mmCIF file of C-alpha atoms in Angstrom:
data_model
loop_
_atom_site.group_PDB
_atom_site.id
_atom_site.type_symbol
_atom_site.label_atom_id
_atom_site.label_comp_id
_atom_site.label_asym_id
_atom_site.label_seq_id
_atom_site.Cartn_x
_atom_site.Cartn_y
_atom_site.Cartn_z
ATOM 1 C CA UNK M 1 9.001 21.311 18.058
ATOM 2 C CA UNK M 2 10.171 17.787 17.354
ATOM 3 C CA UNK M 3 13.429 16.680 15.764
ATOM 4 C CA UNK M 4 12.887 16.274 12.049
ATOM 5 C CA UNK M 5 16.276 15.111 10.759
ATOM 6 C CA UNK M 6 18.759 12.565 12.044
ATOM 7 C CA UNK M 7 22.126 12.257 10.340
ATOM 8 C CA UNK M 8 24.565 9.817 11.863
ATOM 9 C CA UNK M 9 23.965 7.201 14.516
ATOM 10 C CA UNK M 10 20.416 6.028 15.179
ATOM 11 C CA UNK M 11 19.308 4.873 18.596
ATOM 12 C CA UNK M 12 19.819 1.265 17.492
ATOM 13 C CA UNK M 13 23.441 2.021 16.642
ATOM 14 C CA UNK M 14 23.197 1.972 12.852
ATOM 15 C CA UNK M 15 24.298 4.915 10.742
ATOM 16 C CA UNK M 16 22.136 6.731 8.239
ATOM 17 C CA UNK M 17 19.988 9.667 7.320
ATOM 18 C CA UNK M 18 16.306 9.937 8.072
ATOM 19 C CA UNK M 19 13.702 12.676 7.905
ATOM 20 C CA UNK M 20 10.421 12.584 9.780
ATOM 21 C CA UNK M 21 7.100 14.078 8.809
ATOM 22 C CA UNK M 22 5.859 17.122 10.717
ATOM 23 C CA UNK M 23 4.888 16.229 14.268
ATOM 24 C CA UNK M 24 7.050 13.136 14.548
ATOM 25 C CA UNK M 25 10.407 12.829 16.273
ATOM 26 C CA UNK M 26 13.054 11.720 13.807
ATOM 27 C CA UNK M 27 15.165 10.174 16.554
ATOM 28 C CA UNK M 28 12.615 8.278 18.611
ATOM 29 C CA UNK M 29 9.548 7.582 16.447
ATOM 30 C CA UNK M 30 9.120 4.364 14.455
ATOM 31 C CA UNK M 31 11.218 4.927 11.326
ATOM 32 C CA UNK M 32 9.761 1.901 9.564
ATOM 33 C CA UNK M 33 6.411 3.701 9.346
ATOM 34 C CA UNK M 34 6.129 5.716 6.098
ATOM 35 C CA UNK M 35 3.285 7.652 7.692
ATOM 36 C CA UNK M 36 5.787 9.068 10.153
ATOM 37 C CA UNK M 37 8.873 9.346 7.953
ATOM 38 C CA UNK M 38 9.379 10.801 4.487
ATOM 39 C CA UNK M 39 12.838 9.305 4.077
ATOM 40 C CA UNK M 40 15.046 6.733 5.754
ATOM 41 C CA UNK M 41 18.257 5.469 4.225
ATOM 42 C CA UNK M 42 17.565 2.098 5.881
ATOM 43 C CA UNK M 43 14.605 1.522 3.599
ATOM 44 C CA UNK M 44 15.567 -1.050 1.006
ATOM 45 C CA UNK M 45 12.560 -0.746 -1.273
ATOM 46 C CA UNK M 46 12.975 2.826 -2.484
ATOM 47 C CA UNK M 47 12.433 2.986 -6.227
ATOM 48 C CA UNK M 48 14.242 5.970 -7.760
ATOM 49 C CA UNK M 49 12.732 7.860 -10.636
ATOM 50 C CA UNK M 50 15.162 7.456 -13.507
ATOM 51 C CA UNK M 51 13.697 9.893 -15.979
ATOM 52 C CA UNK M 52 10.584 11.963 -16.572
ATOM 53 C CA UNK M 53 9.639 13.998 -19.578
ATOM 54 C CA UNK M 54 7.196 15.088 -22.223
ATOM 55 C CA UNK M 55 7.273 14.061 -25.868
ATOM 56 C CA UNK M 56 5.051 14.781 -28.802
ATOM 57 C CA UNK M 57 4.055 17.621 -31.077
ATOM 58 C CA UNK M 58 3.909 21.154 -29.795
ATOM 59 C CA UNK M 59 1.496 22.637 -30.633
ATOM 60 C CA UNK M 60 -0.801 19.636 -30.528
ATOM 61 C CA UNK M 61 -2.110 18.827 -33.992
ATOM 62 C CA UNK M 62 -4.794 16.869 -35.768
ATOM 63 C CA UNK M 63 -3.968 14.855 -38.845
ATOM 64 C CA UNK M 64 -6.332 13.191 -41.239
ATOM 65 C CA UNK M 65 -4.057 11.491 -43.687
ATOM 66 C CA UNK M 66 -1.526 8.691 -43.593
ATOM 67 C CA UNK M 67 1.190 8.012 -42.680
ATOM 68 C CA UNK M 68 0.611 8.497 -38.973
ATOM 69 C CA UNK M 69 3.953 8.449 -37.220
ATOM 70 C CA UNK M 70 2.399 8.329 -33.815
ATOM 71 C CA UNK M 71 5.028 6.344 -31.895
ATOM 72 C CA UNK M 72 8.023 8.128 -30.443
ATOM 73 C CA UNK M 73 11.045 6.533 -28.772
ATOM 74 C CA UNK M 74 12.844 7.787 -25.677
ATOM 75 C CA UNK M 75 16.283 6.357 -24.827
ATOM 76 C CA UNK M 76 17.127 5.376 -21.247
ATOM 77 C CA UNK M 77 20.003 2.858 -21.639
ATOM 78 C CA UNK M 78 19.270 1.117 -18.330
ATOM 79 C CA UNK M 79 20.075 -2.279 -19.774
ATOM 80 C CA UNK M 80 16.859 -3.812 -18.461
ATOM 81 C CA UNK M 81 13.160 -3.371 -19.145
ATOM 82 C CA UNK M 82 11.979 -0.769 -16.630
ATOM 83 C CA UNK M 83 8.565 0.018 -15.204
ATOM 84 C CA UNK M 84 7.112 3.020 -16.990
ATOM 85 C CA UNK M 85 4.011 5.167 -16.778
ATOM 86 C CA UNK M 86 2.516 7.554 -19.311
ATOM 87 C CA UNK M 87 -0.417 9.936 -19.709
ATOM 88 C CA UNK M 88 -1.830 12.070 -22.492
ATOM 89 C CA UNK M 89 -0.970 15.735 -22.003
ATOM 90 C CA UNK M 90 -2.388 18.898 -23.543
ATOM 91 C CA UNK M 91 -0.722 22.265 -22.880
ATOM 92 C CA UNK M 92 -2.733 25.134 -21.456
ATOM 93 C CA UNK M 93 -4.981 26.767 -23.999
ATOM 94 C CA UNK M 94 -5.484 23.720 -26.125
ATOM 95 C CA UNK M 95 -8.396 22.130 -24.290
ATOM 96 C CA UNK M 96 -9.015 24.730 -21.629
ATOM 97 C CA UNK M 97 -7.620 28.108 -20.714
ATOM 98 C CA UNK M 98 -7.691 27.047 -17.049
ATOM 99 C CA UNK M 99 -4.420 25.156 -17.296
ATOM 100 C CA UNK M 100 -2.489 22.161 -18.580
ATOM 101 C CA UNK M 101 -4.563 18.988 -18.845
ATOM 102 C CA UNK M 102 -3.422 15.444 -18.038
ATOM 103 C CA UNK M 103 -5.813 12.642 -18.964
ATOM 104 C CA UNK M 104 -6.060 9.366 -17.166
ATOM 105 C CA UNK M 105 -6.044 6.718 -19.876
ATOM 106 C CA UNK M 106 -8.912 7.347 -22.247
ATOM 107 C CA UNK M 107 -11.122 10.266 -22.927
ATOM 108 C CA UNK M 108 -14.661 9.885 -24.178
ATOM 109 C CA UNK M 109 -16.670 12.786 -25.528
ATOM 110 C CA UNK M 110 -19.986 11.367 -26.598
ATOM 111 C CA UNK M 111 -21.715 8.030 -26.531
ATOM 112 C CA UNK M 112 -20.823 7.421 -30.162
ATOM 113 C CA UNK M 113 -17.455 9.113 -30.627
ATOM 114 C CA UNK M 114 -14.714 7.637 -28.516
ATOM 115 C CA UNK M 115 -11.378 9.408 -28.564
ATOM 116 C CA UNK M 116 -8.610 7.015 -27.765
ATOM 117 C CA UNK M 117 -6.079 9.400 -26.368
ATOM 118 C CA UNK M 118 -3.632 6.585 -26.738
ATOM 119 C CA UNK M 119 -1.378 6.772 -23.719
ATOM 120 C CA UNK M 120 0.133 3.433 -24.487
ATOM 121 C CA UNK M 121 3.740 2.627 -23.813
ATOM 122 C CA UNK M 122 6.180 -0.129 -24.657
ATOM 123 C CA UNK M 123 9.242 -0.727 -22.557
ATOM 124 C CA UNK M 124 12.528 -2.083 -23.872
ATOM 125 C CA UNK M 125 15.968 -2.510 -22.341
ATOM 126 C CA UNK M 126 17.458 0.602 -23.935
ATOM 127 C CA UNK M 127 14.439 2.765 -24.749
ATOM 128 C CA UNK M 128 10.716 3.144 -24.313
ATOM 129 C CA UNK M 129 8.182 3.745 -27.045
ATOM 130 C CA UNK M 130 5.184 5.985 -26.444
ATOM 131 C CA UNK M 131 2.058 6.407 -28.522
ATOM 132 C CA UNK M 132 1.322 10.070 -29.006
ATOM 133 C CA UNK M 133 -1.838 9.737 -31.017
ATOM 134 C CA UNK M 134 -5.068 7.865 -31.236
ATOM 135 C CA UNK M 135 -8.215 7.777 -33.257
ATOM 136 C CA UNK M 136 -11.511 9.543 -33.275
ATOM 137 C CA UNK M 137 -13.907 6.827 -34.254
ATOM 138 C CA UNK M 138 -17.310 7.471 -35.685
ATOM 139 C CA UNK M 139 -16.141 10.297 -37.900
ATOM 140 C CA UNK M 140 -15.838 10.184 -41.647
ATOM 141 C CA UNK M 141 -12.989 9.982 -42.367
ATOM 142 C CA UNK M 142 -11.394 8.812 -39.148
ATOM 143 C CA UNK M 143 -8.955 11.335 -37.816
ATOM 144 C CA UNK M 144 -5.602 10.678 -36.234
ATOM 145 C CA UNK M 145 -5.591 12.685 -33.035
ATOM 146 C CA UNK M 146 -2.221 13.792 -31.755
ATOM 147 C CA UNK M 147 -1.283 14.863 -28.302
ATOM 148 C CA UNK M 148 1.767 15.071 -26.139
ATOM 149 C CA UNK M 149 2.737 12.360 -23.654
ATOM 150 C CA UNK M 150 4.017 12.702 -20.097
ATOM 151 C CA UNK M 151 6.089 9.734 -19.077
ATOM 152 C CA UNK M 152 7.954 8.413 -16.066
ATOM 153 C CA UNK M 153 10.669 5.734 -16.128
ATOM 154 C CA UNK M 154 11.312 4.038 -12.800
ATOM 155 C CA UNK M 155 14.679 2.501 -12.019
ATOM 156 C CA UNK M 156 13.200 -0.911 -11.379
ATOM 157 C CA UNK M 157 13.130 -3.878 -13.764
ATOM 158 C CA UNK M 158 10.067 -5.635 -15.020
ATOM 159 C CA UNK M 159 10.795 -9.291 -14.461
ATOM 160 C CA UNK M 160 8.653 -11.912 -16.074
ATOM 161 C CA UNK I 1 30.447 -1.809 6.997
ATOM 162 C CA UNK I 2 30.384 0.443 3.949
ATOM 163 C CA UNK I 3 29.681 4.150 3.696
ATOM 164 C CA UNK I 4 25.964 4.641 3.240
ATOM 165 C CA UNK I 5 25.758 8.434 3.293
ATOM 166 C CA UNK I 6 27.979 10.998 1.611
ATOM 167 C CA UNK I 7 27.502 14.723 2.054
ATOM 168 C CA UNK I 8 29.799 16.785 -0.080
ATOM 169 C CA UNK I 9 31.940 15.844 -3.022
ATOM 170 C CA UNK I 10 31.271 12.554 -4.779
ATOM 171 C CA UNK I 11 33.232 12.062 -7.964
ATOM 172 C CA UNK I 12 33.474 15.795 -8.487
ATOM 173 C CA UNK I 13 29.774 16.415 -7.872
ATOM 174 C CA UNK I 14 28.503 18.039 -4.698
ATOM 175 C CA UNK I 15 25.318 16.838 -3.064
ATOM 176 C CA UNK I 16 23.795 14.373 -0.621
ATOM 177 C CA UNK I 17 24.044 10.713 -1.569
ATOM 178 C CA UNK I 18 22.608 7.632 0.128
ATOM 179 C CA UNK I 19 23.415 4.175 -1.184
ATOM 180 C CA UNK I 20 21.475 0.940 -1.038
ATOM 181 C CA UNK I 21 22.628 -1.460 1.699
ATOM 182 C CA UNK I 22 25.906 -3.105 0.775
ATOM 183 C CA UNK I 23 27.046 -0.408 -1.614
ATOM 184 C CA UNK I 24 29.625 2.275 -0.892
ATOM 185 C CA UNK I 25 27.888 5.628 -1.240
ATOM 186 C CA UNK I 26 31.143 7.283 -2.290
ATOM 187 C CA UNK I 27 32.131 4.972 -5.116
ATOM 188 C CA UNK I 28 29.137 2.930 -6.277
ATOM 189 C CA UNK I 29 27.303 3.667 -9.503
ATOM 190 C CA UNK I 30 24.313 5.978 -9.510
ATOM 191 C CA UNK I 31 22.014 3.020 -10.088
ATOM 192 C CA UNK I 32 22.866 1.794 -6.582
ATOM 193 C CA UNK I 33 21.864 5.024 -4.878
ATOM 194 C CA UNK I 34 18.587 5.433 -3.050
ATOM 195 C CA UNK I 35 19.015 9.180 -2.906
ATOM 196 C CA UNK I 36 21.062 11.500 -5.052
ATOM 197 C CA UNK I 37 20.244 15.149 -4.536
ATOM 198 C CA UNK I 38 22.417 16.290 -7.405
ATOM 199 C CA UNK I 39 21.302 13.923 -10.112
ATOM 200 C CA UNK I 40 19.356 15.377 -12.953
ATOM 201 C CA UNK I 41 16.287 13.239 -12.526
ATOM 202 C CA UNK I 42 12.961 13.952 -10.938
ATOM 203 C CA UNK I 43 11.746 13.123 -7.492
ATOM 204 C CA UNK I 44 8.213 12.489 -6.335
ATOM 205 C CA UNK I 45 7.114 15.624 -4.521
ATOM 206 C CA UNK I 46 3.807 14.345 -3.291
ATOM 207 C CA UNK I 47 1.049 11.822 -3.820
ATOM 208 C CA UNK I 48 -2.536 11.901 -2.717
ATOM 209 C CA UNK I 49 -5.924 10.305 -3.096
ATOM 210 C CA UNK I 50 -9.205 12.098 -3.672
ATOM 211 C CA UNK I 51 -12.589 10.437 -3.362
ATOM 212 C CA UNK I 52 -14.046 12.630 -6.071
ATOM 213 C CA UNK I 53 -13.226 15.845 -7.890
ATOM 214 C CA UNK I 54 -11.092 18.142 -5.771
ATOM 215 C CA UNK I 55 -8.680 21.046 -5.967
ATOM 216 C CA UNK I 56 -5.354 20.654 -4.182
ATOM 217 C CA UNK I 57 -3.225 23.642 -3.209
ATOM 218 C CA UNK I 58 0.304 22.922 -4.442
ATOM 219 C CA UNK I 59 1.764 26.345 -3.796
ATOM 220 C CA UNK I 60 4.375 26.070 -6.549
ATOM 221 C CA UNK I 61 5.473 28.965 -8.706
ATOM 222 C CA UNK I 62 6.088 26.738 -11.725
ATOM 223 C CA UNK I 63 4.111 23.897 -13.250
ATOM 224 C CA UNK I 64 5.216 20.400 -12.181
ATOM 225 C CA UNK I 65 4.724 17.163 -14.025
ATOM 226 C CA UNK I 66 1.623 15.335 -12.775
ATOM 227 C CA UNK I 67 0.112 11.920 -13.422
ATOM 228 C CA UNK I 68 -3.410 10.963 -12.417
ATOM 229 C CA UNK I 69 -4.763 7.424 -12.081
ATOM 230 C CA UNK I 70 -8.329 6.296 -11.538
ATOM 231 C CA UNK I 71 -9.060 3.719 -8.895
ATOM 232 C CA UNK I 72 -11.299 0.739 -9.418
ATOM 233 C CA UNK I 73 -13.907 1.745 -6.899
ATOM 234 C CA UNK I 74 -16.662 2.021 -9.434
ATOM 235 C CA UNK I 75 -19.533 2.473 -7.021
ATOM 236 C CA UNK I 76 -20.191 5.987 -8.395
ATOM 237 C CA UNK I 77 -20.896 4.323 -11.729
ATOM 238 C CA UNK I 78 -24.004 2.303 -10.947
ATOM 239 C CA UNK I 79 -24.172 0.563 -14.308
ATOM 240 C CA UNK I 80 -20.850 -1.216 -13.824
ATOM 241 C CA UNK I 81 -20.590 -4.322 -11.657
ATOM 242 C CA UNK I 82 -17.225 -4.590 -9.941
ATOM 243 C CA UNK I 83 -16.292 -6.605 -6.851
ATOM 244 C CA UNK I 84 -15.640 -4.259 -3.958
ATOM 245 C CA UNK I 85 -12.450 -6.089 -2.961
ATOM 246 C CA UNK I 86 -10.811 -5.114 -6.251
ATOM 247 C CA UNK I 87 -10.273 -1.494 -5.299
ATOM 248 C CA UNK I 88 -7.037 -0.156 -6.707
ATOM 249 C CA UNK I 89 -5.492 1.368 -9.811
ATOM 250 C CA UNK I 90 -7.565 0.307 -12.798
ATOM 251 C CA UNK I 91 -6.802 -0.298 -16.444
ATOM 252 C CA UNK I 92 -8.615 0.473 -18.600
ATOM 253 C CA UNK I 93 -9.501 3.577 -16.681
ATOM 254 C CA UNK I 94 -13.050 3.970 -15.437
ATOM 255 C CA UNK I 95 -12.952 7.006 -17.696
ATOM 256 C CA UNK I 96 -13.075 4.563 -20.555
ATOM 257 C CA UNK I 97 -16.698 4.122 -19.707
ATOM 258 C CA UNK I 98 -18.839 6.306 -21.893
ATOM 259 C CA UNK I 99 -19.208 9.916 -20.784
ATOM 260 C CA UNK I 100 -16.960 9.606 -17.746
ATOM 261 C CA UNK I 101 -13.683 11.474 -17.841
ATOM 262 C CA UNK I 102 -10.862 11.503 -15.335
ATOM 263 C CA UNK I 103 -8.192 14.123 -15.692
ATOM 264 C CA UNK I 104 -6.152 16.760 -13.911
ATOM 265 C CA UNK I 105 -5.590 20.446 -14.634
ATOM 266 C CA UNK I 106 -2.497 22.272 -13.419
ATOM 267 C CA UNK I 107 -3.759 25.753 -12.663
ATOM 268 C CA UNK I 108 -2.382 29.191 -11.918
ATOM 269 C CA UNK I 109 1.124 28.299 -12.999
ATOM 270 C CA UNK I 110 1.469 25.479 -10.488
ATOM 271 C CA UNK I 111 -0.348 26.996 -7.508
ATOM 272 C CA UNK I 112 -3.257 24.556 -7.738
ATOM 273 C CA UNK I 113 -4.059 21.121 -9.088
ATOM 274 C CA UNK I 114 -7.611 20.195 -9.938
ATOM 275 C CA UNK I 115 -8.278 16.458 -10.103
ATOM 276 C CA UNK I 116 -11.560 15.837 -11.846
ATOM 277 C CA UNK I 117 -13.503 12.631 -12.254
ATOM 278 C CA UNK I 118 -16.491 10.606 -11.082
ATOM 279 C CA UNK I 119 -14.474 7.989 -9.200
ATOM 280 C CA UNK I 120 -11.658 8.037 -6.609
ATOM 281 C CA UNK I 121 -8.289 8.921 -8.109
ATOM 282 C CA UNK I 122 -4.721 9.250 -6.978
ATOM 283 C CA UNK I 123 -2.259 11.787 -8.253
ATOM 284 C CA UNK I 124 1.517 11.954 -8.281
ATOM 285 C CA UNK I 125 3.450 15.217 -8.539
ATOM 286 C CA UNK I 126 7.042 15.112 -9.797
ATOM 287 C CA UNK I 127 9.686 17.773 -9.369
ATOM 288 C CA UNK I 128 10.224 18.225 -13.080
ATOM 289 C CA UNK I 129 8.971 21.574 -14.337
ATOM 290 C CA UNK I 130 7.016 21.360 -17.566
#
């Protein structure tokens, strides 16, 4: 059994908290190696998760008439434009009884009908804006297709 | 030398707090903390990469938030030409290609995660319960 947690003075004399992965000694193994350590307070490039959540209609709905209010805003008040991530999300029972479904980017059903699940996001200094709907093209009329959106806001600024 | 680790009471809140270098873990704002056990935000529980569709045992009793991202190794899609050195997260997703989907299903109330797609994908599991 190896030591998994060090709290206090490291062997190099600095103070901190570090946790090793199973099989690695938290006191003596290389704490700059993320394959050996799950946390080290000496790491300077840790990006905290500021906020995660789900927005959008529940239950998921289809709409076939305007207006389509398919953008939804989420406040974060960080004061800078943060990195964000978002995916289309359907609760269990809507697309499959097996469980909740998270789509990566787009979903395509046939060679002629492309469903843009629409996991687009816009990031601003006080809020983010997420697109909770897309379009089913090839139909007549075209249908607005609504879903929920899972999002993550990272506490790290987008600098341009 | 400033305090980098606080265990116990910090501004009336109990928890474990680790600050970024140069910031006092007892008094600095939450935005300067690398770790705050008590804060009401999510943490990344795990990440992983699968080369193709796979089921991962999570072992949770509630459903966590999950994101899945396709990687740009498009060799399983023979009708797309893509330089091999460009492997990595891809946008648009390879699933944008006709008839190829990439998605994840959280199953059995959080016990399992199925990651499904024709290309390599990585997944991220957050501590937030959905």
